[in-house]
Structure formats: structure tokens, C-alpha cells
mmCIF file of C-alpha atoms in Angstrom:
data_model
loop_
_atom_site.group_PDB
_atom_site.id
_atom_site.type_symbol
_atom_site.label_atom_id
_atom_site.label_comp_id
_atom_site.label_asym_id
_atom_site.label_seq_id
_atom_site.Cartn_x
_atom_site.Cartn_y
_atom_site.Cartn_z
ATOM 1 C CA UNK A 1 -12.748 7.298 -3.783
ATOM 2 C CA UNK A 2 -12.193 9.137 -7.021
ATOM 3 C CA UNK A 3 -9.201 11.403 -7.081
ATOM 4 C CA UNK A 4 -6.842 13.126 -9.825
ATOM 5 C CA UNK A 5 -4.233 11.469 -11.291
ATOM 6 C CA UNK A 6 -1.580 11.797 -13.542
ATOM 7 C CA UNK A 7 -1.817 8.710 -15.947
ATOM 8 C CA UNK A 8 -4.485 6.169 -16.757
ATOM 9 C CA UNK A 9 -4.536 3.700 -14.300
ATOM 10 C CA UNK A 10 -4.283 -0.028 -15.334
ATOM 11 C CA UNK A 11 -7.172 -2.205 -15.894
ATOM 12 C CA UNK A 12 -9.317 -2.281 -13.088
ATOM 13 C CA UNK A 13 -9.902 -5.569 -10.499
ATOM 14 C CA UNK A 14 -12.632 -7.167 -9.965
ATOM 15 C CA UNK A 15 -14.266 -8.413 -6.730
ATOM 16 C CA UNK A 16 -12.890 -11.687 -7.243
ATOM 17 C CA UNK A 17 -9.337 -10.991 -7.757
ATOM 18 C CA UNK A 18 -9.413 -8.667 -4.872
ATOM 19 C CA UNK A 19 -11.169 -11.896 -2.172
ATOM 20 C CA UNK A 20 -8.411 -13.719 -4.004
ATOM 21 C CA UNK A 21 -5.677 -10.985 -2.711
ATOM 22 C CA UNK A 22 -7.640 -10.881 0.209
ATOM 23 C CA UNK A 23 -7.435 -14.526 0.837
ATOM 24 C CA UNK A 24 -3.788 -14.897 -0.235
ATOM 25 C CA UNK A 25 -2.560 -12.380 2.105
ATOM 26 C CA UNK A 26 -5.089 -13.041 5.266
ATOM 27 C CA UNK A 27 -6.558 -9.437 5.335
ATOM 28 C CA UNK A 28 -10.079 -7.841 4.548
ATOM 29 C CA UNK A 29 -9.174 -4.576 2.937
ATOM 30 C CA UNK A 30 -11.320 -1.767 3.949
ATOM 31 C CA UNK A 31 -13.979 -1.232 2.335
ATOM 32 C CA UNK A 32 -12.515 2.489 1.312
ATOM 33 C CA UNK A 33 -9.637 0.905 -0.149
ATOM 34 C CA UNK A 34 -11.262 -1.872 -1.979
ATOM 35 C CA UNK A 35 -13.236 0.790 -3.825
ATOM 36 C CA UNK A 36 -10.255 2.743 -4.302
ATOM 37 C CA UNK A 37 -8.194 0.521 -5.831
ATOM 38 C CA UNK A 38 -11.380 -0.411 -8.368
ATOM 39 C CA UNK A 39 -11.261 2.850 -9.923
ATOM 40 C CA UNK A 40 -7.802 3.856 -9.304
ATOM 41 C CA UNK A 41 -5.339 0.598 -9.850
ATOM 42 C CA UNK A 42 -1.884 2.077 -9.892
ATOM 43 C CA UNK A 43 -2.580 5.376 -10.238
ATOM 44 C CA UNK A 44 -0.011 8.039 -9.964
ATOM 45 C CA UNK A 45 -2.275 10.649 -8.319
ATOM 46 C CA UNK A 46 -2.193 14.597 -8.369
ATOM 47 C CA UNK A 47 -2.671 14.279 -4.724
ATOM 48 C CA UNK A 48 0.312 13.623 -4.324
ATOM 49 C CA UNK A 49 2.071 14.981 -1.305
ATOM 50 C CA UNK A 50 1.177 14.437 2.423
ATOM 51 C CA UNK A 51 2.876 16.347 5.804
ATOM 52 C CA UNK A 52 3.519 13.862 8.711
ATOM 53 C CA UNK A 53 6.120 14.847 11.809
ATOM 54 C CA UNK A 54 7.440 17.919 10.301
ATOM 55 C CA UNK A 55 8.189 16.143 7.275
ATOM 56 C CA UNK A 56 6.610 16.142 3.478
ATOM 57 C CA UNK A 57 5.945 12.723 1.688
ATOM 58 C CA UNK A 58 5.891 12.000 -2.204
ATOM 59 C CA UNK A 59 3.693 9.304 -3.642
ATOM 60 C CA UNK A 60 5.079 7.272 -6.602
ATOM 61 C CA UNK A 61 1.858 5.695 -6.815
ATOM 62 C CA UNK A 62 -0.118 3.454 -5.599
ATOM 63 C CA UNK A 63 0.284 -0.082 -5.747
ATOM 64 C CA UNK A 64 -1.669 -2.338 -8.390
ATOM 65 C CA UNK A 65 -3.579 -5.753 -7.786
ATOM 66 C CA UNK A 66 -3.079 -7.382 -11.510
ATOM 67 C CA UNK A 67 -4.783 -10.341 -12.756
ATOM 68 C CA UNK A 68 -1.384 -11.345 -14.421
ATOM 69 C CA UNK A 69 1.663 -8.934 -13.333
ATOM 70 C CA UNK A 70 3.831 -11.268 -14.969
ATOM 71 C CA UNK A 71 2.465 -10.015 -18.442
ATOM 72 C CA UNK A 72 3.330 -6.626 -17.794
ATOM 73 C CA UNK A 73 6.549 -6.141 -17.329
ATOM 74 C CA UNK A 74 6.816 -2.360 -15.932
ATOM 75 C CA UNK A 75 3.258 -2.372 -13.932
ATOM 76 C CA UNK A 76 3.985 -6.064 -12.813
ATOM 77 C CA UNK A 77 6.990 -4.605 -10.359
ATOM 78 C CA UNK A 78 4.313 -2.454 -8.368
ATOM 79 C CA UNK A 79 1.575 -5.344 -7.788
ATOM 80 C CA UNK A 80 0.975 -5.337 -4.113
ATOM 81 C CA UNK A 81 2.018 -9.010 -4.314
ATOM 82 C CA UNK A 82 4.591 -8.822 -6.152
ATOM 83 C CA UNK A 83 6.207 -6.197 -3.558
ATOM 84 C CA UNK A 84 5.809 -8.021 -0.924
ATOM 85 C CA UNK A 85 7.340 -10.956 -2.297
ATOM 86 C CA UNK A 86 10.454 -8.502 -3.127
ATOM 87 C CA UNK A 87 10.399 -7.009 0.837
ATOM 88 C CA UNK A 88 7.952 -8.860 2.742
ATOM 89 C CA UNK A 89 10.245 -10.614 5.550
ATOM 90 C CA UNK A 90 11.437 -6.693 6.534
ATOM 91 C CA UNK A 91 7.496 -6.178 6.379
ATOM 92 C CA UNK A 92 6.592 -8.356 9.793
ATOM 93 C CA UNK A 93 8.011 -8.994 12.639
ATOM 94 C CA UNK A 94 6.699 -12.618 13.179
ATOM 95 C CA UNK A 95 8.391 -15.519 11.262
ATOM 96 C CA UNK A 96 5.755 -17.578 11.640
ATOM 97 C CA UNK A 97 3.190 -15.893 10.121
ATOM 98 C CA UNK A 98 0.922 -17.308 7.599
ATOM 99 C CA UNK A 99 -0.211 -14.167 5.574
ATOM 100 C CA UNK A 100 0.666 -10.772 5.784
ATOM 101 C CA UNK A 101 -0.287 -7.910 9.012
ATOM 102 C CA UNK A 102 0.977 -5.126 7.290
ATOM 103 C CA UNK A 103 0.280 -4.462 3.924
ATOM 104 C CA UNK A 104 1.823 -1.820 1.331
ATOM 105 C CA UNK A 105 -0.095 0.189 -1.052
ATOM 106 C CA UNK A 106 1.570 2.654 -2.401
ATOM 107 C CA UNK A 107 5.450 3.832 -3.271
ATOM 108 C CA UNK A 108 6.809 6.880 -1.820
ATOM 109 C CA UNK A 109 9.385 8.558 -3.503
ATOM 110 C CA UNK A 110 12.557 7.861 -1.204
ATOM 111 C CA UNK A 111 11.857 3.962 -1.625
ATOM 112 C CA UNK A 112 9.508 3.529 1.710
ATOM 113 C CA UNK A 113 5.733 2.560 1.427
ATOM 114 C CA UNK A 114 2.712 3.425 2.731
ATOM 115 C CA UNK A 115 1.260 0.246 4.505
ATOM 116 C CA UNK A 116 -2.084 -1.074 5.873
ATOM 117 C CA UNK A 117 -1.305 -1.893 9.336
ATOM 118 C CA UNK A 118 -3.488 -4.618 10.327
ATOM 119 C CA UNK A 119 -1.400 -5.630 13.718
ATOM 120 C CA UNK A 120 -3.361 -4.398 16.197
ATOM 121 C CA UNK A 121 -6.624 -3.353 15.067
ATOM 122 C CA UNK A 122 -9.194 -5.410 12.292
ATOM 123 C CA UNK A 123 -9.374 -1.892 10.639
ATOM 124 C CA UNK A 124 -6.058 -1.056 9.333
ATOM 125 C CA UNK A 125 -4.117 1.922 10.355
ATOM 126 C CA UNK A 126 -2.135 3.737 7.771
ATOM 127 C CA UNK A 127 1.589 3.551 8.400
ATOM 128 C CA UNK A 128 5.099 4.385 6.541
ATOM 129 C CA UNK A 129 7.088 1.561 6.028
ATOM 130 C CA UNK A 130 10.818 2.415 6.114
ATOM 131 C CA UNK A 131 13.038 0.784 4.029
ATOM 132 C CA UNK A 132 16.367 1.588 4.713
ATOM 133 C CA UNK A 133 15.989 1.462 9.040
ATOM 134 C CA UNK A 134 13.984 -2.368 8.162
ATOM 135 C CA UNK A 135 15.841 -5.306 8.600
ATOM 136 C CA UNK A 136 14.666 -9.153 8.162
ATOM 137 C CA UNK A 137 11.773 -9.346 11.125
ATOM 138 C CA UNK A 138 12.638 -6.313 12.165
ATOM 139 C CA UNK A 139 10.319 -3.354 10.303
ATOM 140 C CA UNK A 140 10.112 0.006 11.329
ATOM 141 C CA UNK A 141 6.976 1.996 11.037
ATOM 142 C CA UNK A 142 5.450 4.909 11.724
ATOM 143 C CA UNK A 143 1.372 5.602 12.124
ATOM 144 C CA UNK A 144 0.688 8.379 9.768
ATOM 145 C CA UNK A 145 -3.344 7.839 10.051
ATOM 146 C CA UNK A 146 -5.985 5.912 11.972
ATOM 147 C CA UNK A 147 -7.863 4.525 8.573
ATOM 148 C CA UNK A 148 -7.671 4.996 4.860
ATOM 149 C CA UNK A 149 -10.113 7.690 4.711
ATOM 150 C CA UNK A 150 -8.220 9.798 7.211
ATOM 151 C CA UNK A 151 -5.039 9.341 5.104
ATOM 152 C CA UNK A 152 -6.885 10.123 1.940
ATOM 153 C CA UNK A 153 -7.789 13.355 3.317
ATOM 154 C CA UNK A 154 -4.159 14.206 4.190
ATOM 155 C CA UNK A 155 -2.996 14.352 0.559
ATOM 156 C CA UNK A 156 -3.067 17.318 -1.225
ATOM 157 C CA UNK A 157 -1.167 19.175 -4.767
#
């Protein structure tokens, strides 16, 4: 999905590094997102804004999938990875998972996320990630959409 963004986005992944996210995490992004992120790695859309339970929402961005976020030390803090290793243990609520359920993608302006949700269903629902209410095992989330292409639709100028 092509939308309009602010700034250039960063270089662009490849199949391979994504089935090596993919792999790393234990998730099969949608195929929406996975063309998404191709042409729009940690963009900082125009789109930017999204109403959910009376409430507006401000993207950041989105997140990035790098090759080597280590190398880039202002993009390399917004690689999906890279988050997760910063906030993942407030991002599940099973210790012993190997992998990640619930996934962020992009940065909201108040410090949540927007997440894949891939708990309960093998096609991710789109939820906000709260930050502040999260605690070690303990995440709290809200469903904003049923799939990527439903949340896509939701942002607007």
C-alpha cells in the first residue's frame, strides 16, 4: 500500500530480511503489511491521524525492518526488533514464549504503539499497545481494527 508521507523512507527490505524477521519473531506478517513495509520502511506518513473510542491517535511513524540498525544510529531505535528488545516483556503476557504474539509497527505520539496482534487469530488484528498502563507480562491493549487493511483505511490528514 502506497500512501503519503512526510520524509523518504529508509532503504527498502527485501523478501529475505523480512522471512528472516518473520522467522526471528514466529509470525507471518500479512501479506498487506509485508508490502507495506517494502515501499514504505519507516515512513512518517501524511496519514497520519486515526479516531478510535472517542479519542484521536498520532503516528510517529512506522516502524523499520533494517538490514543493520546498528549502523544507523537515529533509524536503528525504531527497527521493529530493536523495539521489542527495548519493551518486549510488557508486550506478552506469556513468559514462556519463544517468539513474539503481538507485534509493534508503528510509534504513536504519546509513547504507545500500534501492534499486530497475533494471539488469537493467524491474521493479526490491529491493536494499541499502551505503555504507561503495561507492566512486565502484563500488557494492555486495545483492538482498534480487525486486519491491516481495515486500519489503513482509518487514517486520514
Amino acid at each position: 500500500m502506497r500512501m503519503d508521507i512526510n520524509t523518504v523512507v529508509l532503504p527498502l527490505p527485501s523478501d529475505e530480511l523480512l522471512d528472516v524477521v518473520e522467522r526471528s519473531l514466529r509470525v507471518s506478517f500479512p501479506e498487506a503489511y509485508r508490502i507495506f513495509i517494502k515501499e514504505n520502511n519507516g515512513a512518517v506518513p501524511i496519514t497520519n491521524v486515526f479516531s478510535f473510542n472517542h479519542h484521536k491517535y498520532l503516528i510517529e511513524n512506522f516502524l523499520c525492518v533494517l538490514d543493520d540498525s546498528e549502523s544507523d544510529p537515529i533509524n536503528g531505535w525504531y527497527d521493529i526488533e530493536v523495539t521489542i528488545t527495548q519493551i518486549g516483556d510488557r508486550l506478552t503476557d506469556n513468559e514462556d514464549l519463544v517468539g513474539m504474539n503481538v507485534v509493534p509497527i508503528a510509534a504513536l505520539f504519546s509513547g504507545d504503539f500500534i501492534c499486530l496482534d497475533f494471539r488469537e487469530t493467524k491474521e493479526p488484528t490491529v491493536v494499541i499497545w499502551f505503555h504507561e498502563e503495561s507492566e512486565e507480562f502484563s500488557p494492555v491493549i486495545q483492538m482498534v481494527a480487525c486486519n491491516i487493511s481495515e486500519f489503513f483505511e482509518m487514517l486520514k490528514e
